[in-house]
mmCIF file of C-alpha atoms and ligand atoms in Angstrom:
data_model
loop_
_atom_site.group_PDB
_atom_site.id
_atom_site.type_symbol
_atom_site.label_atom_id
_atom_site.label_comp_id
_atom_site.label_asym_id
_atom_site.label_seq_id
_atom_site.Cartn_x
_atom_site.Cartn_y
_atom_site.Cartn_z
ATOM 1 C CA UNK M 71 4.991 59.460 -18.592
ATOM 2 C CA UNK M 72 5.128 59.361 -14.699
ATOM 3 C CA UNK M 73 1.951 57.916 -12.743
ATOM 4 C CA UNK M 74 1.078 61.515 -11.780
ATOM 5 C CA UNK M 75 0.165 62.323 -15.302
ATOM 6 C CA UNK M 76 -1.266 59.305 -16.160
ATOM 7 C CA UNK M 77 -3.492 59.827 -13.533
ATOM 8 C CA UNK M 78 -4.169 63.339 -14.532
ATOM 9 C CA UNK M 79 -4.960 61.981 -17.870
ATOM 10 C CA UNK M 80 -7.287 59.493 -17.227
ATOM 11 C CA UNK M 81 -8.944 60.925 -14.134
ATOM 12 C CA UNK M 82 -8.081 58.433 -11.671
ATOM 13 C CA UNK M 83 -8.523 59.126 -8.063
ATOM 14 C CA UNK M 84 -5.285 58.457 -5.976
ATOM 15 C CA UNK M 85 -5.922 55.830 -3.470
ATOM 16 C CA UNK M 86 -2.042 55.363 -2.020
ATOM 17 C CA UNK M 87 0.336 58.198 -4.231
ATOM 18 C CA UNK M 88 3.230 56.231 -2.346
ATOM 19 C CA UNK M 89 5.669 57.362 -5.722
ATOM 20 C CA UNK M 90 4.091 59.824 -8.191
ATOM 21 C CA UNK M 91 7.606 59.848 -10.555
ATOM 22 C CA UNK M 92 7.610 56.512 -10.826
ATOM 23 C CA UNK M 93 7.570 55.772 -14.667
ATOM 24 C CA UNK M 94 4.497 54.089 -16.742
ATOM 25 C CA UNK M 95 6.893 52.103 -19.199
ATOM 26 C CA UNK M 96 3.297 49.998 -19.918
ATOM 27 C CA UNK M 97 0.381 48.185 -19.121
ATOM 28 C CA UNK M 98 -1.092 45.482 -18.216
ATOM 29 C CA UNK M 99 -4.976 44.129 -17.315
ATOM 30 C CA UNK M 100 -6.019 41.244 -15.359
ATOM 31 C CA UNK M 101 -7.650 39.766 -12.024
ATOM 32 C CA UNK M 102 -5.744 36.084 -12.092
ATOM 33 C CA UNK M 103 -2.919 36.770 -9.636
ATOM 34 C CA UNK M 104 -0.432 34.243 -11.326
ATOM 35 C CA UNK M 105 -0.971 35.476 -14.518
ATOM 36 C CA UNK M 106 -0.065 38.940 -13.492
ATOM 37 C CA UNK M 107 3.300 37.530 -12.095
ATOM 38 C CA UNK M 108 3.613 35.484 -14.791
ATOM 39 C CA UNK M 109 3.195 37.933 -17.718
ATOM 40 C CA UNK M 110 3.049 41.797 -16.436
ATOM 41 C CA UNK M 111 6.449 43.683 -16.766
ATOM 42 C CA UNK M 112 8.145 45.885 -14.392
ATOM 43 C CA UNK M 113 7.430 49.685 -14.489
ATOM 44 C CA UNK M 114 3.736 48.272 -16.479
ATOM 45 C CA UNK M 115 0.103 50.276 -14.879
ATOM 46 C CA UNK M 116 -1.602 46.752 -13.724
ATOM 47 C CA UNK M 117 -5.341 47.675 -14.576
ATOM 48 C CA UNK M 118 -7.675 45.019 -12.260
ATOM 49 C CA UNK M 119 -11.077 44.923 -10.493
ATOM 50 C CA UNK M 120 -9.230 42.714 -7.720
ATOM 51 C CA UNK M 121 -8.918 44.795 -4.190
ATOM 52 C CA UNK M 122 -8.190 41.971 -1.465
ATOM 53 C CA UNK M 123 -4.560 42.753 0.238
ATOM 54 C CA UNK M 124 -3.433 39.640 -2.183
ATOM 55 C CA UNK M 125 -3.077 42.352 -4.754
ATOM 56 C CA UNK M 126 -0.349 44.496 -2.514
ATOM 57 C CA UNK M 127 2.086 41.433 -2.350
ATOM 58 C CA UNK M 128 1.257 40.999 -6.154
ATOM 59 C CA UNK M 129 2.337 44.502 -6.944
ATOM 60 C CA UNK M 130 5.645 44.253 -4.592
ATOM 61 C CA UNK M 131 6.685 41.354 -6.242
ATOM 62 C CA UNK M 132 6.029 42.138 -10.252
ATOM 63 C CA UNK M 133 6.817 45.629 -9.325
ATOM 64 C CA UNK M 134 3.859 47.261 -11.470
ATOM 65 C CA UNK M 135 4.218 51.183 -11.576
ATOM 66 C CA UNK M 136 0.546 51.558 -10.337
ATOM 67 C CA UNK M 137 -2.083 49.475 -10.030
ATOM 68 C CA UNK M 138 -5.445 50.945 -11.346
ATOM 69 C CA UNK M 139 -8.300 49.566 -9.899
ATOM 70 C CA UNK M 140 -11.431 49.700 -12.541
ATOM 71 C CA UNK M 141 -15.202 49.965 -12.267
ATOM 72 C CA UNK M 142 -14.852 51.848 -9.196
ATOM 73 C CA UNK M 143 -13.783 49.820 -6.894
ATOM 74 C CA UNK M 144 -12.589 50.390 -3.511
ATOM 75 C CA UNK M 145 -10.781 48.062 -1.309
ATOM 76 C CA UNK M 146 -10.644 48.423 2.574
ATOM 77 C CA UNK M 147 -8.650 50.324 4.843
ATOM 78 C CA UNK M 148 -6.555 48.004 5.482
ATOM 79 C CA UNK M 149 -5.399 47.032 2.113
ATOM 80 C CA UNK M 150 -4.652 50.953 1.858
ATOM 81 C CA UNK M 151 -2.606 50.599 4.866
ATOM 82 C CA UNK M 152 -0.852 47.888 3.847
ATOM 83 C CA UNK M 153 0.403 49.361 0.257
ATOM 84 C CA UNK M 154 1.218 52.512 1.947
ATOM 85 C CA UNK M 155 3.658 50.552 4.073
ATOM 86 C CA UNK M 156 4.792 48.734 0.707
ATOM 87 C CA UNK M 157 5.195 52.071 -1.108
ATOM 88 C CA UNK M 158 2.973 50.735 -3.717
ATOM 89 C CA UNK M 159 0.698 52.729 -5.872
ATOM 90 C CA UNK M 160 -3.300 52.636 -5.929
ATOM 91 C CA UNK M 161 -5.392 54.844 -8.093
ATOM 92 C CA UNK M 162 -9.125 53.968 -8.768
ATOM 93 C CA UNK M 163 -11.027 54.643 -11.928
ATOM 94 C CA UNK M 164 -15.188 54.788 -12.567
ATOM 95 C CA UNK M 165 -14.796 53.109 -15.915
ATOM 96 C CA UNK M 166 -14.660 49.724 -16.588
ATOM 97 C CA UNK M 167 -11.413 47.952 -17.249
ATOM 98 C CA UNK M 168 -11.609 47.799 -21.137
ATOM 99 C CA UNK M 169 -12.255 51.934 -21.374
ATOM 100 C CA UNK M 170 -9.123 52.206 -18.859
ATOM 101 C CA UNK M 171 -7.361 50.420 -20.791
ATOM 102 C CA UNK M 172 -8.288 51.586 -24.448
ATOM 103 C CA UNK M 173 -6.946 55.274 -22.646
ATOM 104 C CA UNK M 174 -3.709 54.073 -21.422
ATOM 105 C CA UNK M 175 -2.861 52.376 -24.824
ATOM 106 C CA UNK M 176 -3.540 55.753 -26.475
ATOM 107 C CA UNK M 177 -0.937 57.725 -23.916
ATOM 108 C CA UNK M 178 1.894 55.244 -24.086
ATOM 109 C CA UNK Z 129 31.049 27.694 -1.050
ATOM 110 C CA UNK Z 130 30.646 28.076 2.876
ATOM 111 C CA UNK Z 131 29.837 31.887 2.272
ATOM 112 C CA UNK Z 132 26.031 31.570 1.927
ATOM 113 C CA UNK Z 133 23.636 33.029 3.729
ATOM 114 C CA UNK Z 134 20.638 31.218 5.136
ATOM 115 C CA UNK Z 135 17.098 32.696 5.457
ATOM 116 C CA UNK Z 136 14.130 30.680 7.105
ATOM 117 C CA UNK Z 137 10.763 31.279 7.069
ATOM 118 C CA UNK Z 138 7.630 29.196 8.539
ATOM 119 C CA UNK Z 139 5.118 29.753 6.248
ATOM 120 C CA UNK Z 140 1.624 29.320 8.011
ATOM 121 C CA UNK Z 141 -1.281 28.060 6.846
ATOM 122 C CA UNK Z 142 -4.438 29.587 8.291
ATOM 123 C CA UNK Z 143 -3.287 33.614 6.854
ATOM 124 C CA UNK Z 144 -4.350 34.286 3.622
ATOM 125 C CA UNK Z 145 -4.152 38.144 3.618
ATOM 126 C CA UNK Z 146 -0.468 37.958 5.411
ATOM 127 C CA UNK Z 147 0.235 35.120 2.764
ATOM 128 C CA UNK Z 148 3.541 36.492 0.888
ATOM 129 C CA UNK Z 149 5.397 38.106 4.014
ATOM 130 C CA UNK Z 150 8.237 35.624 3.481
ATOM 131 C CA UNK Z 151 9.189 36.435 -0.191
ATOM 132 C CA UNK Z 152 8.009 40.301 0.503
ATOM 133 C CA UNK Z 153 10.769 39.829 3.072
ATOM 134 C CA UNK Z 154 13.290 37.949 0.599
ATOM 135 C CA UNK Z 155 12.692 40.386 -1.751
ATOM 136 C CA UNK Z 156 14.223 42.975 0.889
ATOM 137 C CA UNK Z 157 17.334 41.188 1.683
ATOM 138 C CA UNK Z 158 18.296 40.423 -1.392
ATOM 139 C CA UNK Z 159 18.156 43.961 -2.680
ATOM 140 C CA UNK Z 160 19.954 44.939 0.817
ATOM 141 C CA UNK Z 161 22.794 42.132 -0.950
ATOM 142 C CA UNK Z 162 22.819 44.624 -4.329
ATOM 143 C CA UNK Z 163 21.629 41.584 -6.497
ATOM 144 C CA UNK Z 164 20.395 42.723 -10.003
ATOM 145 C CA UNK Z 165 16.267 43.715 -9.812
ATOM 146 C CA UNK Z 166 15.964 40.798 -12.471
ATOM 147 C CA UNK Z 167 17.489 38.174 -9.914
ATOM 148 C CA UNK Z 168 15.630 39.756 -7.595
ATOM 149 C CA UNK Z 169 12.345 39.853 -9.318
ATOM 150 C CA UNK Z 170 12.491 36.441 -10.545
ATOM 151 C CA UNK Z 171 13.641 34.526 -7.089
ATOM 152 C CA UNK Z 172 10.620 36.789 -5.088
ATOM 153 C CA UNK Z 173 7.900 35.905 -7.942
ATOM 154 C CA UNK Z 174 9.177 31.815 -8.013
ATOM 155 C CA UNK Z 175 9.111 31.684 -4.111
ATOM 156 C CA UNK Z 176 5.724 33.476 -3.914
ATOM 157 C CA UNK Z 177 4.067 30.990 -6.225
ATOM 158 C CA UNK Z 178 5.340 28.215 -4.055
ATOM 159 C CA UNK Z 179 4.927 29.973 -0.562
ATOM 160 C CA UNK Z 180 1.209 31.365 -1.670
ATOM 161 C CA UNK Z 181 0.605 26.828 -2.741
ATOM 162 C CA UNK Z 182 1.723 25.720 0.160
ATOM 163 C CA UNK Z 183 -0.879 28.065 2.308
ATOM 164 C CA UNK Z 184 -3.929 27.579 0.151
ATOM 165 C CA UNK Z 185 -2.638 23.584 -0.747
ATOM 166 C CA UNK Z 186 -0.796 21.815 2.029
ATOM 167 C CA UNK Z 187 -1.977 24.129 4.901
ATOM 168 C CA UNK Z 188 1.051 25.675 5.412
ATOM 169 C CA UNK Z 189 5.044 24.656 5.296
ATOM 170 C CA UNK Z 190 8.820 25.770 5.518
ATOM 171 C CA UNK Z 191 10.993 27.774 3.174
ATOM 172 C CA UNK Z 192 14.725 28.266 2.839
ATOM 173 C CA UNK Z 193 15.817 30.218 1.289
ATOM 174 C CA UNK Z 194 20.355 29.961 0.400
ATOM 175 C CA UNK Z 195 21.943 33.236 -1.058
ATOM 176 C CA UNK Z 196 25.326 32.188 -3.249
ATOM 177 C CA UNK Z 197 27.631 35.343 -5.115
ATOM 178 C CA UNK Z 198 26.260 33.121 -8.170
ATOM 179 C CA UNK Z 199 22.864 31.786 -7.770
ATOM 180 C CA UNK Z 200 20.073 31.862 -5.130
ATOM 181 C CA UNK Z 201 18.779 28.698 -4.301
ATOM 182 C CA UNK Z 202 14.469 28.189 -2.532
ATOM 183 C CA UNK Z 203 13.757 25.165 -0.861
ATOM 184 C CA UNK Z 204 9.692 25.211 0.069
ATOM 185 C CA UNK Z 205 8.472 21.955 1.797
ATOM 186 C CA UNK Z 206 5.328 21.224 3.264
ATOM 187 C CA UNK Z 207 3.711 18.330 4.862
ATOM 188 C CA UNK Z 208 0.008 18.560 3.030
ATOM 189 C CA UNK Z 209 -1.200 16.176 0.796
ATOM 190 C CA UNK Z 210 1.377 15.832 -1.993
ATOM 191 C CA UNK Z 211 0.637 16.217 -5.449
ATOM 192 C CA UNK Z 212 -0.360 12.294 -7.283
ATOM 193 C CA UNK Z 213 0.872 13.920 -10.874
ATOM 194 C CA UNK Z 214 3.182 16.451 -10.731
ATOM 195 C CA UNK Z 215 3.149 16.340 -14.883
ATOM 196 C CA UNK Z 216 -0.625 17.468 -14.660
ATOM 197 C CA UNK Z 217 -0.266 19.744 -12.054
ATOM 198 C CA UNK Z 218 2.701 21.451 -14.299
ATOM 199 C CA UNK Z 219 -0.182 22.242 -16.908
ATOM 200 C CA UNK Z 220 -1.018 25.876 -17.541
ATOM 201 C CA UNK Z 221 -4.657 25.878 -16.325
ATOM 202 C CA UNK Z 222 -4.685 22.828 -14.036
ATOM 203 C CA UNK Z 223 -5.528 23.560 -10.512
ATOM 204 C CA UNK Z 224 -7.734 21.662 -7.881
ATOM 205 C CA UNK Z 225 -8.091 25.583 -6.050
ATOM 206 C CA UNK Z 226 -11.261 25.621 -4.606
ATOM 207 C CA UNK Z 227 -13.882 28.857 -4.830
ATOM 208 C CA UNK Z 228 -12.883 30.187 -2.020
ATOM 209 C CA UNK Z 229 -9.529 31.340 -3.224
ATOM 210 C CA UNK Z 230 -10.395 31.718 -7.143
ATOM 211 C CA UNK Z 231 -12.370 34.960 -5.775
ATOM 212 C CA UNK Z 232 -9.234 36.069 -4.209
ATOM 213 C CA UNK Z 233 -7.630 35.873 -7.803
ATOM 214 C CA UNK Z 234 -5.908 32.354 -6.924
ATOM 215 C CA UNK Z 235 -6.581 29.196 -9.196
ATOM 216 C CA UNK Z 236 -5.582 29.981 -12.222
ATOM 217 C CA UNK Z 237 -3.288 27.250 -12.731
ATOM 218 C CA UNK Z 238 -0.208 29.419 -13.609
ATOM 219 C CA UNK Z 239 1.612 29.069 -10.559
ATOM 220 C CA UNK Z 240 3.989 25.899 -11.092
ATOM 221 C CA UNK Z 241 4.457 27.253 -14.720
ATOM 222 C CA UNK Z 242 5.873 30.220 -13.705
ATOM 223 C CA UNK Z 243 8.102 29.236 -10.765
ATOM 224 C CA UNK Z 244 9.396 26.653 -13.737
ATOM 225 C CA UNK Z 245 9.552 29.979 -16.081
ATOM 226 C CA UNK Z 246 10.937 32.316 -13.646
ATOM 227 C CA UNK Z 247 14.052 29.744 -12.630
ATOM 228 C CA UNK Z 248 17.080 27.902 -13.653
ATOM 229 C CA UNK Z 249 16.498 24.558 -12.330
ATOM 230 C CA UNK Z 250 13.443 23.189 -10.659
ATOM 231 C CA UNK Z 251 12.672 20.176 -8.722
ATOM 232 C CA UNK Z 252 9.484 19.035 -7.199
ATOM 233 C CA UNK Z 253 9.020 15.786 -5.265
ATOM 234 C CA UNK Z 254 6.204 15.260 -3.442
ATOM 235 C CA UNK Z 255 4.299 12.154 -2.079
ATOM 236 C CA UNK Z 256 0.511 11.627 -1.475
ATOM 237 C CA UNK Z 257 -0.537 11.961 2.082
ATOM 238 C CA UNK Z 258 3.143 12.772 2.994
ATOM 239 C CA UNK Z 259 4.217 16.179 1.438
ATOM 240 C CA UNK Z 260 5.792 18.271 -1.364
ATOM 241 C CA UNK Z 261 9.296 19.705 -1.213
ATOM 242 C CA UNK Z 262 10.227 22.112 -4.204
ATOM 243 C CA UNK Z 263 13.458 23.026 -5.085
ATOM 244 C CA UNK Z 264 14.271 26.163 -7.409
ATOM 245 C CA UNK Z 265 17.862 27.585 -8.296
ATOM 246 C CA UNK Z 266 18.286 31.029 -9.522
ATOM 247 C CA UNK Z 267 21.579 31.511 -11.404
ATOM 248 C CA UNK Z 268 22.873 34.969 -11.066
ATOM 249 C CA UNK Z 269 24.651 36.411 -14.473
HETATM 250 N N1 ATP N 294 2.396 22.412 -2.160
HETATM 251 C C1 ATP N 294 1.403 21.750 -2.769
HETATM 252 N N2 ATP N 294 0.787 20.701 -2.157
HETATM 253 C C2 ATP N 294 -0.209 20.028 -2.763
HETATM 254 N N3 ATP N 294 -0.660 20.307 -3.993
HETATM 255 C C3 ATP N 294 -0.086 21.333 -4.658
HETATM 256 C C4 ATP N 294 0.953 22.097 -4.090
HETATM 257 N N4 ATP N 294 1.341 23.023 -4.999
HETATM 258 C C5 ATP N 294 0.565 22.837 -6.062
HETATM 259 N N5 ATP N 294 -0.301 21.831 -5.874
HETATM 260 C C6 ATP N 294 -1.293 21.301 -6.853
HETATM 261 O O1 ATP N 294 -0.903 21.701 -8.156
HETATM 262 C C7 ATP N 294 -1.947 22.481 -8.755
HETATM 263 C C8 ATP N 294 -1.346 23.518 -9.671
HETATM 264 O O2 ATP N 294 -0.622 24.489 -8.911
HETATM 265 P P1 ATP N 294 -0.455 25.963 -9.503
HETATM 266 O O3 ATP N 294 0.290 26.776 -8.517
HETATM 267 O O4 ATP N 294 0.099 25.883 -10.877
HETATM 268 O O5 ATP N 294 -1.970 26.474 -9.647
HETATM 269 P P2 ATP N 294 -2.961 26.974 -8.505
HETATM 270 O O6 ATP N 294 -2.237 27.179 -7.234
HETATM 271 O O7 ATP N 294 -4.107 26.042 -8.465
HETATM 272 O O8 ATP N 294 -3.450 28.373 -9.105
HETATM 273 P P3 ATP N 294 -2.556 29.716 -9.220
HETATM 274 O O9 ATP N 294 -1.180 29.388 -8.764
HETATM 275 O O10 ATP N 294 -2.608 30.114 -10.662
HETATM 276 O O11 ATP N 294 -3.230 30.705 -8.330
HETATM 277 C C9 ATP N 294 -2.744 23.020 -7.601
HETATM 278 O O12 ATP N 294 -4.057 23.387 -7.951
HETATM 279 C C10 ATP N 294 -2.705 21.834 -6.625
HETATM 280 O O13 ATP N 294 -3.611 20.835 -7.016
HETATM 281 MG MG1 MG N 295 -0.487 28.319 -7.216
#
């Protein structure tokens, strides 16, 4: 499944589409930064309610496929900026984290 | 072994939202070099722990970073307050973050682990009121 139709599929609202193709091989939740470089995969949707520009070096480095943020949350401009320039992914979901997720598990 | 090439970075101290630029930037060169995106993934992820440490712990330092054909080698060193038990600080869980970083996402403790996880070889020494220097090596297969 590419991050397009995940997206489609679980209504998420595109934030930064730096690379639609990009495959969802997974998925992984969480806000603690180290555990997300410690334990998400490559190619994984990284599903958090964390929107500081922290989470843009995060997602360079473990190389999620998308990160999802939950609840609704939106983080500032700049933080936009700053993934577009990183060609990394940001969608944004109204559910909370545990609904995301429950949906992902289902398509992958 | 005189082939290497050197990268140096000054990591500073007072940036948290810039904090990562130098392994961001590592990350680059070394998949300029063609190294496999494991290598890559694992020598970025190790030298973020330790760069993102030394900005929220020891108010900044220096990293090196040494590219080999067979194994990448980080040297981070700082002059902030040293860690008194490097054995504790090693824990899963154990960190002295304070609050104003754990709502950035920092402090869970899983930093140290996972440089240690992420690498080959790893070497920390470090002396109270003096500094830390860190030294990870990256084999490449
Ligand atoms: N460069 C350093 N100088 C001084 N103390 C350090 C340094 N690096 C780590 N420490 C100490 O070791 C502890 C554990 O570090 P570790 O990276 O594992 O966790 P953390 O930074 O607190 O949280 P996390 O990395 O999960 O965001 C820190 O809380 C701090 O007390
Ligand atoms: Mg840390």
């Amino acid at each position: 499944m590419t991050v397009a139709e995940m997206a489609k599929e679980l209504s998420l609202k595109p934030l930064v589409a730096a690379d639609e193709t990009r495959e969802v091989t997974g998925g992984y939740a969480g806000d603690l930064l180290s555990w997300v470089m410690g334990r998400a995969q490559s190619g994984d949707a990284w599903v958090t309610i964390m929107s500081n520009a922290n989470i843009v070096a995060v997602a360079t480095l473990a190389d999620p496929s998308a990160v999802i943020l939950s609840e609704g949350v939106l983080p500032e401009e700049n933080v936009l900026k700053l993934a577009e320039t990183k060609g990394v992914n940001i969608y944004m979901s109204e559910e909370d984290t545990f609904s995301v997720c429950g949906k992902l598990a289902k398509l992958l | 072994m005189s082939d290497e090439l050197k990268f140096h970075f000054d990591v500073h101290g007072d940036n948290f939202t810039s904090a990562g630029e130098a392994s961001v930037e590592v990350k680059k060169k070394l998949r300029q070099l063609g190294f496999p995106p494991d290598v890559i993934r694992r020598v970025s992820i190790a030298m973020y722990e330790g760069e993102i440490n030394m900005v929220i712990h020891a108010r900044g330092g220096e990293a090196d970073v040494l590219v080999y054909p067979d194994r990448i080698v980080i040297v981070l060193e700082d002059h902030g307050p040293g860690i008194a038990n490097i054995d504790l600080a090693m824990q899963e869980g154990y960190s002295t973050a304070p609050d104003s970083v754990r709502s950035l996402g920092f402090g869970a403790g899983m930093g140290l682990p996972n440089m240690k996880r992420y690498t080959e070889e790893m070497n920390i020494e470090s002396t109270v009121g003096v500094g830390t220097k860190i030294t990870m090596v990256v084999k490449v297969q």
